[in-house]
Coordinates of C-alpha atoms in Angstrom, one line a residue:
M5 CA -7.8 25.2 15.6
Y6 CA -8.5 27.0 13.0
R7 CA -10.9 26.3 9.3
I8 CA -8.2 26.8 7.0
E9 CA -9.6 29.0 4.6
S10 CA -10.3 28.0 1.0
K11 CA -8.8 29.8 -1.4
I12 CA -10.5 27.7 -4.5
N13 CA -13.6 29.4 -6.6
P14 CA -14.7 25.6 -8.1
G15 CA -16.5 27.6 -10.8
S16 CA -13.5 29.1 -12.6
P17 CA -12.5 27.8 -16.0
E18 CA -9.3 26.3 -15.0
F19 CA -10.9 24.4 -11.8
I20 CA -13.7 23.4 -14.4
E21 CA -10.9 22.5 -16.8
N22 CA -8.6 20.2 -14.3
K23 CA -11.8 18.8 -12.9
N24 CA -13.4 17.2 -16.0
Q25 CA -9.5 15.7 -16.6
Y26 CA -9.0 14.4 -13.3
L27 CA -12.5 12.3 -14.0
Q28 CA -11.0 10.7 -17.0
L29 CA -8.0 9.4 -14.9
L30 CA -10.8 8.4 -12.9
K31 CA -12.8 6.9 -14.6
T32 CA -9.8 4.5 -16.3
Y33 CA -9.1 3.9 -12.8
R34 CA -12.5 3.1 -11.2
D35 CA -12.9 0.4 -14.8
R36 CA -9.4 -1.0 -14.2
I37 CA -10.7 -1.7 -10.7
R38 CA -14.0 -3.2 -11.9
E39 CA -11.9 -5.4 -14.4
V40 CA -9.8 -7.0 -12.3
R41 CA -12.2 -7.7 -9.6
K42 CA -14.1 -10.1 -11.6
G43 CA -10.9 -12.4 -10.5
G44 CA -10.3 -14.8 -13.2
S45 CA -12.3 -16.1 -16.6
D46 CA -15.8 -15.9 -17.4
I47 CA -15.3 -20.9 -17.3
A48 CA -13.0 -20.6 -14.2
V49 CA -15.3 -18.3 -12.4
E50 CA -18.2 -20.9 -13.6
R51 CA -16.2 -23.7 -13.2
H52 CA -15.9 -22.7 -9.3
K53 CA -19.9 -21.4 -8.1
K54 CA -20.8 -24.9 -9.8
R55 CA -18.2 -26.4 -7.4
G56 CA -20.6 -24.8 -4.0
K57 CA -17.9 -21.8 -3.3
L58 CA -17.5 -18.6 -3.1
L59 CA -15.3 -16.2 -4.4
A60 CA -13.0 -15.0 -2.7
R61 CA -13.9 -11.8 -2.2
E62 CA -17.7 -13.1 -1.7
R63 CA -15.6 -15.1 1.4
I64 CA -14.5 -11.8 3.1
D65 CA -17.7 -10.3 2.3
L66 CA -18.9 -13.3 5.4
L67 CA -16.1 -13.2 7.5
I68 CA -16.1 -9.3 8.0
D69 CA -18.7 -8.0 11.0
P70 CA -22.1 -6.7 8.4
N71 CA -21.9 -2.5 7.3
T72 CA -18.4 -2.5 7.9
P73 CA -15.8 -1.5 5.4
F74 CA -12.9 -3.7 3.8
L75 CA -9.2 -2.1 3.1
E76 CA -8.3 -4.0 -0.6
L77 CA -5.1 -3.5 -0.9
S78 CA -2.7 -3.7 -4.0
S79 CA -5.3 -4.1 -6.2
L80 CA -3.9 -3.9 -9.3
A81 CA -1.2 -6.0 -8.5
A82 CA 0.3 -7.4 -11.7
W83 CA -1.3 -5.2 -13.3
G84 CA 0.1 -5.2 -17.5
A85 CA 2.1 -8.0 -16.8
F86 CA 2.1 -11.8 -17.8
D87 CA -1.0 -10.6 -20.6
G88 CA -3.3 -10.1 -18.2
Q89 CA -3.9 -13.9 -17.1
F90 CA -2.5 -13.2 -13.1
P91 CA -5.4 -9.7 -12.1
S92 CA -4.9 -8.9 -8.4
A93 CA -1.8 -11.2 -8.6
G94 CA -4.2 -14.0 -7.6
I95 CA -4.5 -13.4 -4.7
V96 CA -6.6 -10.0 -2.3
T97 CA -5.2 -8.7 0.6
G98 CA -6.6 -5.6 3.0
I99 CA -8.0 -5.7 7.0
G100 CA -11.8 -5.4 7.8
V101 CA -13.3 -5.7 11.2
I102 CA -13.8 -9.7 12.5
H103 CA -15.9 -8.8 16.4
G104 CA -14.6 -5.3 16.3
R105 CA -10.8 -6.6 15.2
E106 CA -9.2 -5.4 13.2
T107 CA -7.4 -8.0 11.0
M108 CA -5.0 -8.7 8.6
I109 CA -7.0 -11.3 5.4
V110 CA -5.0 -13.0 3.0
A111 CA -7.8 -15.0 0.1
N112 CA -6.7 -17.5 -3.0
D113 CA -7.7 -16.6 -6.2
A114 CA -8.7 -20.2 -7.2
T115 CA -10.6 -18.2 -10.2
V116 CA -7.4 -17.4 -11.1
K117 CA -4.7 -20.0 -12.9
G118 CA -6.1 -22.1 -9.4
G119 CA -5.0 -19.4 -7.5
T120 CA -1.1 -20.1 -7.8
Y121 CA 1.5 -17.7 -7.0
V122 CA 4.1 -15.2 -9.1
A123 CA 7.0 -13.8 -8.1
E124 CA 4.1 -10.3 -7.6
T125 CA 1.1 -12.5 -5.9
I126 CA 4.1 -13.7 -3.0
K127 CA 5.1 -10.4 -3.0
K128 CA 1.7 -9.3 -1.7
H129 CA 1.0 -11.9 0.6
V130 CA 4.5 -11.5 2.2
R131 CA 3.4 -7.4 2.6
A132 CA 0.0 -8.8 3.7
Q133 CA 2.1 -10.0 6.7
Q134 CA 4.9 -7.6 6.9
I135 CA 2.0 -4.7 7.9
A136 CA 0.3 -7.7 10.0
I137 CA 3.4 -8.0 12.1
E138 CA 3.7 -3.7 12.8
N139 CA 0.2 -3.9 13.2
H140 CA 0.0 -6.6 15.3
L141 CA -3.4 -8.0 13.5
P142 CA -4.8 -11.3 13.7
C143 CA -4.2 -13.0 10.6
V144 CA -7.0 -14.7 8.9
Y145 CA -5.7 -16.9 5.3
M146 CA -8.4 -18.3 3.3
V147 CA -7.0 -21.1 1.4
D148 CA -7.0 -22.0 -2.0
S149 CA -4.0 -22.7 -4.1
G150 CA -2.9 -24.8 -5.9
G151 CA 1.5 -24.3 -4.6
V152 CA 3.9 -22.4 -6.7
F153 CA 2.9 -21.8 -10.6
L154 CA 5.6 -23.9 -12.0
P155 CA 6.5 -22.3 -14.9
E156 CA 8.0 -19.1 -12.4
Q157 CA 9.3 -21.1 -10.4
S158 CA 12.6 -19.8 -10.5
K159 CA 11.3 -16.5 -9.6
V160 CA 9.3 -17.3 -7.2
F161 CA 11.3 -20.2 -4.8
A162 CA 14.6 -19.6 -3.7
D163 CA 15.1 -16.3 -2.4
R164 CA 14.7 -14.5 0.5
F165 CA 11.0 -12.8 0.2
D166 CA 10.1 -15.9 -2.1
F167 CA 7.4 -19.1 -1.3
G168 CA 9.6 -20.0 1.8
R169 CA 8.8 -16.0 3.5
F170 CA 5.7 -17.0 4.2
F171 CA 6.2 -19.3 7.0
Y172 CA 9.3 -17.5 8.3
N173 CA 6.6 -14.6 9.1
Q174 CA 4.0 -16.9 10.5
S175 CA 7.0 -17.8 13.0
Q176 CA 7.3 -14.2 13.8
L177 CA 3.3 -13.7 13.9
S178 CA 2.8 -16.4 16.1
A179 CA 5.8 -15.7 18.7
L180 CA 4.7 -12.4 19.4
G181 CA 0.9 -13.7 20.0
I182 CA -0.7 -12.2 17.2
P183 CA -2.6 -15.0 16.7
Q184 CA -3.6 -17.1 12.6
I185 CA -6.5 -18.8 11.9
A186 CA -6.8 -20.4 8.0
I187 CA -9.3 -22.0 6.5
V188 CA -8.1 -24.6 3.3
M189 CA -11.0 -24.1 1.4
G190 CA -9.9 -25.6 -1.8
S191 CA -6.4 -26.6 -2.4
C192 CA -3.1 -26.7 -0.3
T193 CA -0.6 -28.3 -1.5
A194 CA 3.5 -28.8 -1.2
G195 CA 4.9 -25.5 0.9
G196 CA 1.3 -24.4 1.1
A197 CA 0.1 -27.0 3.1
Y198 CA 2.2 -25.2 6.0
V199 CA 0.1 -22.6 6.1
P200 CA -2.5 -24.3 8.1
A201 CA -0.4 -26.7 10.1
M202 CA 1.6 -23.0 11.4
S203 CA -1.9 -21.1 12.1
D204 CA -3.7 -21.7 15.4
E205 CA -6.5 -23.2 14.8
T206 CA -7.4 -24.6 10.8
I207 CA -10.8 -24.7 9.5
I208 CA -10.8 -27.3 6.6
V209 CA -14.4 -27.5 4.3
K210 CA -15.6 -31.4 3.8
K211 CA -15.2 -32.7 0.1
Q212 CA -13.9 -29.1 -1.1
G213 CA -10.6 -28.4 0.8
T214 CA -7.3 -30.8 0.7
I215 CA -4.0 -30.6 2.9
F216 CA -0.6 -32.1 1.7
I217 CA 3.0 -31.8 1.0
G218 CA 2.9 -33.8 -2.3
G219 CA -0.5 -34.5 -3.9
P220 CA -1.7 -37.7 -6.4
P221 CA 1.0 -37.2 -8.6
L222 CA 3.8 -36.7 -6.8
V223 CA 3.1 -39.8 -4.5
K224 CA 2.9 -42.3 -7.6
A225 CA 5.2 -41.1 -9.5
A226 CA 8.3 -41.1 -5.4
T227 CA 6.7 -44.2 -3.7
G228 CA 4.0 -45.5 -7.5
E229 CA 1.6 -45.8 -4.5
E230 CA -1.9 -44.6 -6.3
V231 CA -4.5 -42.5 -3.5
S232 CA -7.1 -39.8 -4.6
A233 CA -6.4 -36.1 -2.7
E234 CA -9.3 -36.7 -0.5
E235 CA -8.2 -40.3 0.5
L236 CA -4.7 -38.2 1.0
G237 CA -5.7 -35.5 3.0
G238 CA -8.9 -34.8 2.6
A239 CA -10.8 -32.8 5.8
D240 CA -12.4 -36.6 7.1
V241 CA -8.0 -37.6 7.3
H242 CA -6.9 -34.2 9.3
T243 CA -9.9 -33.6 10.8
A244 CA -10.3 -37.3 12.4
I245 CA -6.4 -38.8 12.3
S246 CA -3.9 -36.4 11.3
G247 CA -4.8 -33.3 13.5
V248 CA -3.4 -31.3 11.4
A249 CA -6.7 -29.9 11.1
D250 CA -8.9 -28.6 13.7
H251 CA -12.4 -27.7 13.0
L252 CA -14.8 -29.6 10.0
A253 CA -17.4 -27.1 8.2
E254 CA -19.9 -28.2 5.2
N255 CA -19.4 -25.2 3.0
D256 CA -17.6 -22.0 2.2
R257 CA -20.4 -20.6 4.8
H258 CA -20.0 -22.8 7.7
A259 CA -16.7 -22.5 7.7
I260 CA -16.7 -18.8 7.3
Q261 CA -19.2 -18.8 11.0
I262 CA -16.4 -21.4 12.3
C263 CA -13.7 -18.5 12.3
R264 CA -16.1 -16.2 13.3
N265 CA -16.6 -17.6 16.2
I266 CA -12.8 -18.0 17.2
F267 CA -12.3 -14.9 17.1
Q268 CA -14.9 -14.2 20.3
T269 CA -11.9 -16.5 22.0
L270 CA -9.2 -14.6 20.8
K271 CA -7.3 -12.3 24.1
P272 CA -7.8 -8.8 23.5
P273 CA -4.8 -7.1 22.3
R274 CA -3.0 -4.3 24.2
R275 CA -3.7 -0.8 22.3
Q276 CA -2.3 2.5 22.5
I277 CA -5.0 4.8 23.9
L278 CA -5.2 8.2 21.6
E279 CA -7.5 11.1 22.7
L280 CA -10.3 11.0 20.6
S281 CA -12.2 14.1 19.2
T282 CA -16.1 14.4 17.5
I283 CA -15.5 13.5 14.2
E284 CA -16.1 16.3 11.7
A285 CA -17.2 16.3 8.6
P286 CA -15.6 18.8 6.7
F287 CA -16.3 21.9 6.0
Y288 CA -15.4 22.0 2.3
D289 CA -16.7 19.1 -0.1
P290 CA -13.6 17.0 -0.2
E291 CA -14.7 15.9 -4.3
D292 CA -13.1 19.5 -4.8
I293 CA -10.3 17.3 -4.3
Y294 CA -10.8 16.9 -8.0
G295 CA -10.1 20.2 -9.4
I296 CA -7.6 21.3 -7.3
A297 CA -5.1 17.9 -7.7
P298 CA -1.9 18.8 -10.1
I299 CA -2.6 16.9 -13.7
D300 CA 0.7 18.6 -14.4
L301 CA 3.0 18.9 -11.8
K302 CA 4.8 21.8 -13.8
K303 CA 1.9 23.7 -11.8
Q304 CA 2.5 24.3 -7.8
V305 CA -0.8 22.9 -5.8
D306 CA -2.2 24.4 -2.6
V307 CA -1.6 21.9 -0.7
K308 CA -3.4 23.3 2.1
E309 CA -6.3 23.3 0.6
I310 CA -6.2 19.1 0.2
I311 CA -5.3 19.6 3.8
A312 CA -8.5 21.3 3.9
R313 CA -10.5 18.8 2.2
V314 CA -9.7 15.4 3.8
V315 CA -9.1 16.6 8.2
D316 CA -12.3 17.3 10.8
G317 CA -14.2 20.5 9.9
S318 CA -11.2 21.5 7.9
R319 CA -9.7 22.8 11.2
F320 CA -5.3 23.0 10.7
H321 CA -3.1 23.8 13.3
E322 CA 0.2 24.9 11.5
F323 CA 3.4 24.9 12.8
K324 CA 5.5 27.4 12.1
A325 CA 4.1 29.0 9.2
R326 CA 6.2 31.9 8.6
Y327 CA 8.7 29.5 8.5
A328 CA 10.1 27.4 5.3
P329 CA 7.2 27.7 3.5
T330 CA 7.5 25.6 0.5
L331 CA 6.8 22.4 3.2
I332 CA 3.6 22.6 5.8
T333 CA 4.2 21.2 9.0
G334 CA 0.5 20.8 11.5
F335 CA -1.4 19.2 14.2
A336 CA -5.2 18.0 12.5
N337 CA -7.6 15.1 13.7
I338 CA -9.1 12.7 10.9
M339 CA -12.1 11.0 11.8
G340 CA -11.6 11.4 15.2
F341 CA -8.0 10.4 15.5
P342 CA -5.0 13.7 16.0
V343 CA -2.5 13.3 13.5
G344 CA 0.3 15.3 12.0
I345 CA 0.8 16.7 8.6
I346 CA 3.0 16.7 6.9
A347 CA 2.9 18.0 2.6
N348 CA 5.2 19.9 -0.2
N349 CA 3.9 23.1 -1.4
G350 CA 7.5 23.3 -3.1
V351 CA 11.1 22.3 -3.5
L352 CA 13.3 21.8 -0.2
F353 CA 15.4 24.4 1.1
S354 CA 17.7 23.2 4.3
E355 CA 15.1 25.4 6.4
S356 CA 13.1 23.3 5.5
S357 CA 14.6 19.9 6.2
L358 CA 15.1 21.7 9.3
K359 CA 11.6 22.6 10.2
G360 CA 10.0 19.0 9.7
A361 CA 12.6 17.3 11.1
H362 CA 12.2 19.4 14.2
F363 CA 7.9 18.8 13.6
I364 CA 9.0 15.2 14.1
E365 CA 10.0 15.2 16.8
L366 CA 7.1 16.6 18.3
C367 CA 5.2 14.0 17.0
T368 CA 6.8 11.2 18.4
F369 CA 7.2 13.3 21.2
R370 CA 3.6 13.6 21.7
N371 CA 2.7 9.9 20.5
V372 CA 0.6 10.8 17.2
P373 CA 0.2 9.8 13.7
I374 CA 2.2 11.5 11.7
I375 CA 0.5 12.0 7.9
Y376 CA 2.4 12.4 4.6
L377 CA 1.4 13.9 1.7
Q378 CA 3.9 13.8 -0.9
N379 CA 4.2 16.0 -4.0
I380 CA 8.2 17.0 -4.4
T381 CA 10.5 17.4 -7.3
G382 CA 13.4 16.5 -4.0
F383 CA 15.9 19.0 -2.7
I384 CA 17.3 21.8 -4.1
V385 CA 20.3 22.3 -6.0
G386 CA 23.2 24.5 -6.8
K387 CA 26.2 26.1 -5.4
Q388 CA 25.0 28.8 -2.9
Y389 CA 23.0 25.5 -1.1
E390 CA 25.6 23.1 -1.6
R391 CA 28.4 25.1 0.1
G392 CA 24.6 26.0 3.0
G393 CA 24.8 22.5 3.5
I394 CA 21.5 21.4 1.9
A395 CA 22.8 17.2 2.2
R396 CA 24.1 18.0 5.8
D397 CA 20.3 19.6 7.0
G398 CA 18.0 17.3 4.1
A399 CA 20.2 13.9 6.9
K400 CA 18.4 15.7 9.6
F401 CA 15.3 15.1 8.2
V402 CA 15.4 12.0 6.9
H403 CA 17.1 10.8 9.4
A404 CA 14.5 12.0 11.5
T405 CA 11.2 10.3 9.7
A406 CA 13.4 6.8 9.7
N407 CA 13.4 6.7 13.5
A408 CA 10.4 8.2 14.0
Q409 CA 8.3 5.2 15.8
V410 CA 5.1 6.9 15.6
P411 CA 3.4 5.5 12.7
K412 CA 3.2 6.3 9.0
F413 CA 1.7 7.2 6.9
T414 CA 2.1 7.9 3.2
V415 CA -0.1 9.9 -0.2
I416 CA 1.1 10.6 -3.2
F417 CA -1.4 13.1 -4.5
G418 CA 2.0 14.4 -6.9
G419 CA 4.6 13.6 -7.8
S420 CA 7.4 11.9 -6.1
F421 CA 11.3 12.2 -7.0
G422 CA 14.6 12.0 -6.0
A423 CA 15.1 12.0 -2.4
G424 CA 12.3 14.1 -1.8
N425 CA 10.6 10.5 -1.6
Y426 CA 13.3 9.2 1.2
A427 CA 12.6 12.7 3.7
M428 CA 8.9 12.2 2.6
A429 CA 8.6 8.5 4.0
G430 CA 8.9 7.1 0.5
R431 CA 8.6 2.8 0.8
A432 CA 12.1 2.7 1.8
Y433 CA 11.3 3.9 5.4
D434 CA 8.4 1.8 5.8
P435 CA 5.3 3.8 6.5
R436 CA 2.7 1.5 7.5
L437 CA 0.5 2.2 4.3
L438 CA 1.3 3.9 1.5
F439 CA -1.0 5.0 -1.4
M440 CA -1.8 7.1 -4.7
W441 CA -3.3 9.2 -6.1
P442 CA -4.8 8.0 -9.7
N443 CA -2.7 11.7 -11.1
S444 CA 1.0 10.8 -9.3
K445 CA 4.1 9.4 -11.0
I446 CA 7.9 8.4 -9.1
S447 CA 10.7 8.0 -10.4
V448 CA 14.3 9.1 -9.5
M449 CA 13.5 12.6 -10.9
G450 CA 11.1 13.6 -14.2
G451 CA 11.7 12.7 -17.5
E452 CA 12.8 16.1 -18.5
Q453 CA 15.0 16.5 -16.0
A454 CA 16.2 13.1 -17.4
S455 CA 16.4 13.9 -20.3
G456 CA 18.5 16.3 -20.5
V457 CA 20.5 15.1 -18.2
L458 CA 21.7 12.0 -20.1
I459 CA 21.7 14.1 -23.4
Q460 CA 24.5 16.2 -21.6
V461 CA 26.1 13.1 -20.8
K462 CA 25.4 11.7 -24.3
E463 CA 27.3 14.5 -25.7
D464 CA 30.0 14.9 -23.4
Q465 CA 30.7 10.8 -23.6
L466 CA 30.7 12.2 -27.7
K467 CA 32.9 15.1 -27.4
S468 CA 35.8 13.2 -25.8
R469 CA 36.0 11.6 -28.8
G470 CA 35.4 14.3 -31.4
L471 CA 32.6 13.4 -32.1
Q472 CA 29.8 15.2 -32.3
M473 CA 25.2 15.3 -31.8
D474 CA 23.3 17.0 -33.9
E475 CA 19.4 18.1 -33.4
K476 CA 17.7 14.9 -34.9
E477 CA 19.6 12.4 -32.8
R478 CA 19.5 15.0 -29.9
E479 CA 15.7 15.4 -30.4
A480 CA 15.1 11.1 -31.1
L481 CA 17.6 10.9 -27.6
R482 CA 15.0 13.1 -25.6
E483 CA 12.1 11.9 -26.8
K484 CA 13.0 7.9 -26.6
I485 CA 13.9 8.8 -22.6
L486 CA 10.3 10.6 -21.6
K487 CA 8.4 7.5 -23.5
K488 CA 10.8 5.0 -20.7
Y489 CA 9.9 7.8 -18.3
E490 CA 6.4 8.3 -19.1
E491 CA 5.5 4.9 -18.7
E492 CA 7.9 3.4 -15.9
G493 CA 6.6 6.3 -13.4
S494 CA 3.2 6.6 -14.3
C495 CA 1.3 4.9 -10.7
Y496 CA 0.1 2.2 -12.2
Y497 CA 4.2 0.9 -12.7
S498 CA 3.8 2.0 -9.6
T499 CA 1.2 -0.4 -7.8
A500 CA 1.2 -3.9 -10.0
R501 CA 5.1 -4.3 -9.3
I502 CA 3.6 -4.0 -5.6
W503 CA 5.7 -0.6 -4.5
D504 CA 2.9 1.5 -2.2
D505 CA -0.4 -0.1 -1.0
G506 CA -2.8 0.8 -3.6
I507 CA -4.6 3.7 -5.8
I508 CA -7.1 5.0 -4.2
D509 CA -9.6 7.7 -4.9
P510 CA -8.9 10.7 -4.0
V511 CA -12.7 11.4 -2.0
D512 CA -11.3 7.9 0.0
T513 CA -7.8 9.1 1.4
R514 CA -9.9 10.1 4.5
R515 CA -11.6 7.0 5.4
I516 CA -8.4 4.6 4.2
L517 CA -6.6 7.2 6.8
A518 CA -8.7 6.3 9.4
M519 CA -9.0 2.7 8.9
G520 CA -5.2 2.7 8.5
I521 CA -4.8 4.4 12.0
A522 CA -6.8 2.4 14.0
A523 CA -5.3 -0.8 12.8
S524 CA -1.8 0.9 14.1
L525 CA -3.7 1.5 17.7
N526 CA -3.6 -2.9 18.5
K527 CA 0.0 -2.3 20.0
K528 CA 2.0 0.4 22.1
F529 CA 4.1 3.0 19.8
P530 CA 7.7 2.1 20.6
E531 CA 10.1 4.9 21.9
T532 CA 11.6 6.2 19.3
K533 CA 15.5 6.8 19.7
Y534 CA 17.6 9.3 17.3
G535 CA 20.8 9.0 16.0
V536 CA 23.9 11.2 15.7
F537 CA 22.3 14.6 14.2
R538 CA 24.7 16.0 11.6
M539 CA 25.1 19.8 12.9

C-alpha cells in the first residue's frame, strides 16, 4: 500500500486557528465527561462508600484484565435531561477484556437515584445487550438497582423496548450460547430480579445484595407479613435455601474475583479469522486532526488527510481513485486489522453511489470489516440528476450497505444529513458501533436548508390566502428555525438520546475502531446476500 501524501501545513494560520477552536470544543467535551463520571451527588457517593461498596467504574476496573482498556459506551446518555440528576443515565456500559476475552459489562450506578431506570437507562441497557448479541460477547451484569424509577413508570414499562426487553434479550443470548454472569452487589428488586435469575451463574454479596420480586413494603401491603430485606432475599437465603444465587461473596472485591474465576471455565468462542499485519503507528501525527476536522461544515475537508492519521503507517490502497472522487474508497489496516474504508469527500452523485456499492461488494466477498467516515450533506438534487436516475443509483448504495454482513463501524467526523446518513451506515443500518466527534452534527438537513424550505412553504401557504410575509417576520422565522436545528443537530443532543454509542476524542478513533473490530471477531461473519438491484 502507498502512503498518503499529506498536503497539510501544521504551521499555517488556517490550521492553527482551526486547532485552537477545536481544542475549545474538546475542553467542553472533556469537562462534561469528567462531570458525569463522578456519578451521583457527593452525599450519595459518600453514603455508598460508607456501606463498604465500590463505585460502578471502580468495580469495572477491578473486573477487567490489568492494563487493558475499557471502551465505555454512551457516557453522556441523558445529558441535559432530568436537571442533570441522571448522569450517564445511571448506568455504565461498555466492552472490556476478562481473561483475554472481550466482554459486555453492564453496571448499575447506585449513587444515581439508587440505580433506578428511566427511559434512557433502559435504552442504554438494551443497546448493550444488542451489541453483545451481534458480536457474541459474554455479558456481566453488575446489579445494584432499585428497578424502575417510579415517577417515570409510564415511559419505561409497557412498550416493546422497555424494561421487559432485558429479559427477552437474556433469553436470546442464552439460546445463542452466549454466557451471562450476574453479580448482585446491592438491591435487585421487582422485575429486575430476573436479571440474576436468568443468568448462567449468579454471585451475591453477603449482607449487601438482595433479590426479591416484591420488597418488604410490597409484601406487607399484599400479605400483611413483616419481613426484613435480608430475611426476604439476602445472600444467605439465595445461596443456601432458594438456590437463586450460586456463589456467596464476602464483599465487592471477592465477588469480582469469583466472576473472573468463572471466566476461566467458559467455552472459547468460534472466532472469525482475519489475516493481521504488523501494527504500525500512523506516519502523520493523529493530533493534526484537531487542525483538520471541520468546524465550519460549509468548508470542504479532504478526508484522505483524516484517513492518513487513523490508519497504520498512513498507508491506503485506494479503489477507483480517479472515478467519482466525492466518495473515497479503499483498503487499509488499523492496529493490524484489515479494513475497507468508505469516506465522504463531498456530495453523493450517481457515480459515487455505484462506486460505493461496488466497493461494499468487494469487502463482503473478502470478509473485510467496513469503516464508514461520514461528512455528508446528502445526495445531489436537481432536474438533471433526477432524470439521470440518482434515486435508483442511490438506492443501490443504500441496499448494499443494508445487506453487508461484515462488521460495519461508523464515525461521524463532520455533518450527517439526509439520505446520505443512510447510505453511509447511519444508526438505522445497524453498524456494530457508531461514534461522533465533538464537532459533528446530525439532522434531516442543515439549518440553513431547513429554514429556506420551511420559509418557502410558509410563504406559499400565505400566498394561497392572498397574504404575504414581511421581511421582519421572515427573519424571525429564520432565526427560530436555525436555533432549533443548531440545538437538535448537536452531537450532545444525539448522544443524550443514544442515537450513537458515544462522542469520542478524534485522536482515540483508531484505538476505538480496533477495539470494536476485535470484539466483532467473536463470531463468524454471516454470508452476505443481496436482493434486487434496480439496473
